[in-house]
CSV table of C-alpha atoms in Angstrom, one decimal:
chain,number,residue,atom,x,y,z
A,1,MET,CA,9.5,-56.4,-64.9
A,2,ASN,CA,7.8,-55.4,-68.2
A,3,TYR,CA,5.1,-53.5,-66.3
A,4,ILE,CA,7.8,-51.5,-64.4
A,5,ARG,CA,9.6,-50.7,-67.6
A,6,TYR,CA,6.4,-49.6,-69.3
A,7,THR,CA,5.6,-47.4,-66.3
A,8,LEU,CA,9.0,-45.8,-66.4
A,9,LEU,CA,8.8,-45.2,-70.1
A,10,THR,CA,5.4,-43.7,-69.7
A,11,LYS,CA,6.6,-41.3,-67.0
A,12,MET,CA,9.6,-40.4,-69.1
A,13,ASN,CA,7.5,-39.7,-72.1
A,14,LYS,CA,5.2,-37.4,-70.0
A,15,ILE,CA,8.3,-35.6,-68.7
A,16,ILE,CA,9.7,-35.1,-72.2
A,17,PHE,CA,6.3,-33.9,-73.5
A,18,THR,CA,5.9,-31.4,-70.6
A,19,LEU,CA,9.5,-30.1,-71.2
A,20,LEU,CA,8.8,-29.7,-75.0
A,21,LEU,CA,5.5,-27.9,-74.2
A,22,LEU,CA,7.2,-25.5,-71.8
A,23,LEU,CA,10.0,-24.9,-74.3
A,24,SER,CA,7.5,-24.3,-77.1
A,25,ASN,CA,5.6,-21.8,-75.0
A,26,CYS,CA,8.9,-20.0,-74.0
A,27,VAL,CA,10.4,-19.8,-77.5
A,28,PHE,CA,7.4,-19.6,-79.8
A,29,SER,CA,5.0,-17.5,-77.9
A,30,GLN,CA,3.4,-14.7,-79.9
A,31,TYR,CA,3.0,-11.4,-78.2
A,32,LYS,CA,1.4,-8.0,-78.8
A,33,ILE,CA,3.0,-5.2,-76.8
A,34,GLU,CA,1.2,-1.8,-76.8
A,35,TYR,CA,3.3,1.4,-76.2
A,36,ASP,CA,2.3,4.9,-75.5
A,37,TYR,CA,4.5,7.1,-77.8
A,38,ASN,CA,5.0,10.5,-76.2
A,39,ILE,CA,6.5,13.2,-78.4
A,40,SER,CA,7.0,16.9,-77.7
A,41,VAL,CA,7.4,19.6,-80.4
A,42,GLU,CA,9.0,23.0,-79.6
A,43,PHE,CA,7.4,26.2,-80.9
A,44,PRO,CA,8.5,29.8,-80.1
A,45,GLY,CA,7.3,30.3,-76.5
A,46,ASN,CA,5.5,27.0,-76.4
A,47,THR,CA,6.0,23.2,-76.3
A,48,SER,CA,3.2,20.9,-77.6
A,49,SER,CA,3.1,17.4,-76.4
A,50,VAL,CA,1.1,14.5,-77.8
A,51,THR,CA,0.7,10.8,-76.9
A,52,THR,CA,-0.2,8.3,-79.6
A,53,LYS,CA,-0.8,4.6,-79.4
A,54,SER,CA,1.6,2.2,-81.0
A,55,PHE,CA,2.2,-1.5,-80.9
A,56,LEU,CA,4.6,-4.3,-81.6
A,57,ILE,CA,3.6,-7.8,-82.6
A,58,THR,CA,6.3,-10.4,-82.5
A,59,ASP,CA,6.6,-14.2,-82.9
A,60,GLY,CA,9.2,-14.0,-80.1
A,61,VAL,CA,12.0,-15.3,-82.3
A,62,ASN,CA,12.6,-13.8,-85.8
A,63,HIS,CA,9.7,-11.7,-87.0
A,64,SER,CA,8.1,-8.5,-85.6
A,65,ARG,CA,5.9,-5.7,-86.9
A,66,TYR,CA,5.8,-2.2,-85.2
A,67,VAL,CA,3.0,0.2,-86.0
A,68,LYS,CA,3.2,3.8,-84.8
A,69,ASN,CA,-0.1,5.7,-84.5
A,70,ARG,CA,-2.9,3.2,-83.9
A,71,ILE,CA,-6.2,3.8,-85.5
A,72,PHE,CA,-9.4,2.4,-83.9
A,73,ASN,CA,-12.6,2.5,-85.9
A,74,GLY,CA,-11.1,4.9,-88.3
A,75,VAL,CA,-10.0,7.4,-85.6
A,76,LEU,CA,-6.4,8.1,-84.6
A,77,GLU,CA,-6.0,7.4,-80.9
A,78,SER,CA,-4.1,10.4,-79.4
A,79,SER,CA,-4.3,12.8,-76.5
A,80,TYR,CA,-2.7,16.2,-76.2
A,81,ARG,CA,-1.0,17.9,-73.3
A,82,ASN,CA,0.0,21.6,-73.1
A,83,SER,CA,-0.9,21.8,-76.8
A,84,ILE,CA,-1.5,24.8,-79.0
A,85,LYS,CA,-5.2,24.9,-79.6
A,86,GLU,CA,-4.9,25.4,-83.4
A,87,ILE,CA,-2.7,22.3,-83.8
A,88,GLU,CA,-5.1,20.2,-81.7
A,89,GLU,CA,-8.2,21.3,-83.7
A,90,ASN,CA,-6.4,20.7,-87.0
A,91,GLU,CA,-5.5,17.1,-86.0
A,92,ASN,CA,-8.9,16.3,-84.7
A,93,SER,CA,-10.6,17.7,-87.8
A,94,LYS,CA,-8.9,15.2,-90.1
A,95,SER,CA,-11.6,12.7,-91.1
A,96,ASN,CA,-10.0,10.9,-94.0
A,97,TYR,CA,-8.4,8.1,-92.0
A,98,LYS,CA,-9.1,4.7,-93.2
A,99,LYS,CA,-10.0,1.9,-90.9
A,100,GLY,CA,-7.0,-0.2,-90.0
A,101,ASP,CA,-4.0,-0.3,-87.7
A,102,SER,CA,-1.8,2.5,-89.1
A,103,ILE,CA,-1.7,5.8,-90.9
A,104,GLY,CA,1.2,4.5,-92.8
A,105,TYR,CA,4.2,4.1,-90.5
A,106,VAL,CA,5.1,0.4,-90.3
A,107,ILE,CA,8.4,-1.3,-89.4
A,108,VAL,CA,8.9,-5.0,-90.1
A,109,LYS,CA,12.0,-6.6,-88.6
A,110,LYS,CA,13.3,-10.0,-89.8
A,111,ILE,CA,15.9,-10.9,-87.3
A,112,GLU,CA,17.2,-14.0,-89.0
A,113,ARG,CA,17.8,-12.0,-92.2
A,114,ASP,CA,19.4,-9.0,-90.4
A,115,SER,CA,16.8,-6.8,-92.2
A,116,ILE,CA,14.3,-4.0,-91.5
A,117,TYR,CA,11.6,-2.9,-93.9
A,118,MET,CA,10.1,0.5,-93.2
A,119,ARG,CA,7.0,2.1,-94.7
A,120,LEU,CA,7.1,5.9,-94.3
A,121,LEU,CA,5.2,8.8,-95.7
A,122,ASP,CA,7.3,11.0,-98.0
A,123,SER,CA,7.0,14.8,-98.4
A,124,LYS,CA,4.4,14.3,-101.1
A,125,GLY,CA,2.2,12.0,-99.0
A,126,ASP,CA,3.2,8.8,-100.8
A,127,TYR,CA,4.1,5.5,-99.1
A,128,ALA,CA,7.8,4.8,-99.5
A,129,MET,CA,9.3,1.4,-98.6
A,130,ILE,CA,12.8,1.5,-97.2
A,131,PRO,CA,14.8,-1.7,-96.8
A,132,ARG,CA,17.8,-1.5,-94.4
A,133,ARG,CA,20.0,-3.6,-92.1
A,134,LEU,CA,19.3,-4.0,-88.5
A,135,VAL,CA,21.1,-1.4,-86.5
A,136,SER,CA,23.9,-2.7,-84.3
A,137,PHE,CA,23.3,-0.4,-81.3
A,138,ASP,CA,26.2,0.0,-78.9
A,139,TYR,CA,24.3,-0.4,-75.7
A,140,LYS,CA,25.9,0.2,-72.3
A,141,ILE,CA,24.1,-2.0,-69.7
A,142,VAL,CA,23.8,-0.5,-66.3
A,143,ASN,CA,23.2,-2.1,-62.9
A,144,GLU,CA,20.0,-0.3,-62.2
A,145,TYR,CA,16.6,-1.9,-62.1
A,146,LYS,CA,12.9,-1.0,-61.9
A,147,ASP,CA,9.5,-2.6,-62.4
A,148,ILE,CA,7.4,-2.0,-65.5
A,149,LEU,CA,4.0,-3.8,-65.8
A,150,GLY,CA,5.2,-6.3,-63.2
A,151,TYR,CA,8.4,-7.2,-65.1
A,152,ASN,CA,11.8,-6.6,-63.6
A,153,CYS,CA,13.7,-4.3,-66.0
A,154,GLN,CA,17.3,-3.4,-66.3
A,155,LYS,CA,18.7,-0.1,-67.6
A,156,ALA,CA,20.8,0.5,-70.7
A,157,THR,CA,22.0,3.6,-72.5
A,158,LEU,CA,23.0,4.3,-76.1
A,159,GLU,CA,24.0,7.1,-78.5
A,160,TYR,CA,22.5,7.1,-82.0
A,161,GLU,CA,22.4,9.8,-84.7
A,162,GLU,CA,23.2,12.7,-82.3
A,163,ARG,CA,20.7,11.6,-79.7
A,164,SER,CA,21.2,9.9,-76.4
A,165,TYR,CA,18.7,7.3,-75.1
A,166,VAL,CA,17.9,5.5,-71.9
A,167,VAL,CA,16.1,2.2,-72.3
A,168,TRP,CA,14.7,-0.4,-69.9
A,169,PHE,CA,14.5,-4.0,-70.9
A,170,THR,CA,13.3,-7.2,-69.2
A,171,PRO,CA,15.2,-10.5,-69.4
A,172,GLU,CA,12.1,-12.1,-68.1
A,173,LEU,CA,10.8,-12.0,-71.8
A,174,SER,CA,13.6,-13.4,-73.9
A,175,ILE,CA,12.6,-11.4,-77.0
A,176,SER,CA,15.4,-9.3,-78.4
A,177,ASP,CA,13.2,-6.5,-79.7
A,178,GLY,CA,11.4,-3.3,-78.9
A,179,PRO,CA,9.6,-0.3,-80.2
A,180,TRP,CA,10.7,1.6,-83.4
A,181,ILE,CA,13.9,0.1,-84.8
A,182,LEU,CA,15.3,-0.7,-81.3
A,183,GLN,CA,16.4,-4.3,-80.7
A,184,GLY,CA,19.5,-6.2,-79.8
A,185,LEU,CA,19.3,-6.5,-76.0
A,186,PRO,CA,18.9,-9.7,-74.0
A,187,GLY,CA,15.3,-9.0,-73.4
A,188,LEU,CA,12.2,-7.1,-74.5
A,189,ILE,CA,12.5,-3.3,-74.3
A,190,LEU,CA,9.6,-1.8,-72.3
A,191,GLN,CA,10.7,1.8,-72.2
A,192,ALA,CA,12.9,4.0,-74.3
A,193,LYS,CA,13.4,7.7,-73.9
A,194,THR,CA,15.7,10.4,-75.4
A,195,THR,CA,17.6,12.2,-72.7
A,196,ASP,CA,16.3,15.6,-74.0
A,197,GLY,CA,12.8,14.3,-73.1
A,198,PHE,CA,11.2,14.9,-76.5
A,199,HIS,CA,10.6,11.2,-77.3
A,200,GLU,CA,9.5,8.3,-75.1
A,201,PHE,CA,8.1,4.9,-75.7
A,202,ILE,CA,6.5,3.2,-72.6
A,203,ALA,CA,4.8,-0.1,-72.7
A,204,SER,CA,1.1,0.0,-71.5
A,205,SER,CA,0.2,-3.7,-72.0
A,206,ILE,CA,1.7,-7.0,-72.9
A,207,LYS,CA,-0.5,-9.9,-74.2
A,208,LYS,CA,0.0,-13.3,-75.6
A,209,THR,CA,-1.8,-13.6,-78.9
A,210,LYS,CA,-2.8,-16.3,-81.5
A,211,ASN,CA,-0.2,-17.3,-84.0
A,212,PHE,CA,0.6,-14.7,-86.8
A,213,ASP,CA,0.8,-15.6,-90.4
A,214,GLU,CA,3.0,-14.1,-93.1
A,215,LEU,CA,0.3,-11.5,-94.0
A,216,ASN,CA,1.1,-9.8,-90.7
A,217,PHE,CA,4.5,-8.9,-92.1
A,218,ILE,CA,3.4,-7.6,-95.5
A,219,PHE,CA,2.3,-4.1,-96.4
A,220,PRO,CA,1.5,-2.1,-99.6
A,221,TYR,CA,3.7,0.7,-100.7
A,222,LYS,CA,4.1,3.0,-103.8
A,223,TYR,CA,7.9,2.8,-104.4
A,224,VAL,CA,11.2,1.6,-102.9
A,225,THR,CA,13.9,4.1,-101.9
A,226,SER,CA,17.0,4.2,-99.7
A,227,LEU,CA,17.1,5.6,-96.2
A,228,SER,CA,19.6,8.2,-97.2
A,229,MET,CA,17.5,9.4,-100.1
A,230,TYR,CA,14.4,9.5,-97.9
A,231,GLN,CA,16.2,11.5,-95.2
A,232,ASP,CA,17.6,13.9,-97.8
A,233,ASP,CA,14.2,14.5,-99.3
A,234,TYR,CA,12.7,15.0,-95.9
A,235,ILE,CA,15.3,17.5,-94.8
A,236,LYS,CA,15.1,19.5,-98.0
A,237,SER,CA,11.3,19.6,-97.7
A,238,LYS,CA,11.5,20.9,-94.1
A,239,GLU,CA,14.2,23.4,-95.1
A,240,ARG,CA,12.0,24.9,-97.9
A,241,GLN,CA,9.1,25.2,-95.5
A,242,PHE,CA,11.3,26.7,-92.8
A,243,LYS,CA,12.8,29.3,-95.2
A,244,TYR,CA,9.3,30.3,-96.4
A,245,ASN,CA,8.0,30.6,-92.8
A,246,LYS,CA,11.0,32.6,-91.8
A,247,SER,CA,10.5,35.0,-94.7
A,248,GLN,CA,6.9,35.6,-93.5
A,249,ALA,CA,7.8,35.9,-89.8
A,250,LEU,CA,8.2,39.2,-88.0
A,251,ASP,CA,11.1,37.7,-85.9
A,252,SER,CA,13.9,36.7,-88.3
A,253,LYS,CA,15.7,34.9,-85.4
A,254,ILE,CA,13.4,31.9,-85.4
A,255,THR,CA,15.1,28.4,-85.6
A,256,LEU,CA,13.8,24.9,-86.2
A,257,LYS,CA,14.9,21.5,-84.9
A,258,ILE,CA,13.8,18.5,-86.9
A,259,ASN,CA,12.0,16.4,-84.3
A,260,ASN,CA,11.8,13.1,-86.2
A,261,LEU,CA,13.6,10.0,-84.9
A,262,ASP,CA,14.1,8.7,-88.4
A,263,ILE,CA,16.1,11.8,-89.4
A,264,PRO,CA,19.5,12.6,-87.9
A,265,LEU,CA,19.2,15.6,-85.6
A,266,THR,CA,19.1,18.7,-87.8
A,267,TYR,CA,18.8,22.4,-87.0
A,268,PHE,CA,17.8,25.3,-89.3
A,269,GLU,CA,18.4,28.9,-88.3
């Protein structure tokens, strides 16, 4: 009788241990998701397109870190399509990149604190840290599906700061996160694209990684500012540059659209 009881307890303990192990792998898995970030810029009579590497590391629960523009061995990983030769040569000639994983654009999300911490370059080239709340996106989930990297993904749409987006997320990875500041869906976002076609994030790889420590979510910066002040400084800087360029141009009818997702859609003419 005691032997039977011991055998049953042993089997139960094994079952409980296996379930806990599976639950641990499901909930606490650490991931690194690499995205190709495709961005297009309009010029008079031309559109320049560039793809840069970006990535998201996440503990699968509360913390994540998104880095736009990956640097490998001190070189920015990027490729140009239909680009203006002068712009491409100018970008490729920059040799002052430091080794690391970013030029400066970092977003840390702390889900349990409802917080985002962004490091962005200001108009003077200094690192500004911007604390803000997580954005409560008003997603519309659609009954359309497709495969991305072997994961079944569902479609959702949203409107944010004068732009329309189509995103694809996979419930197969129960991580409510994605590239840039996107998050809040019942699954990991593997693709996001503005409907005008000028911005697109598309996952290129998904890998489990070793556990992250707190240092992965800390970054240096020069000063702290608000999002509104950063946006105001950015817009004024671009406006000054636009007015000067227009004063030097032969065609006074030139216009400019600010093509930066962190800035509300703004036009100069």
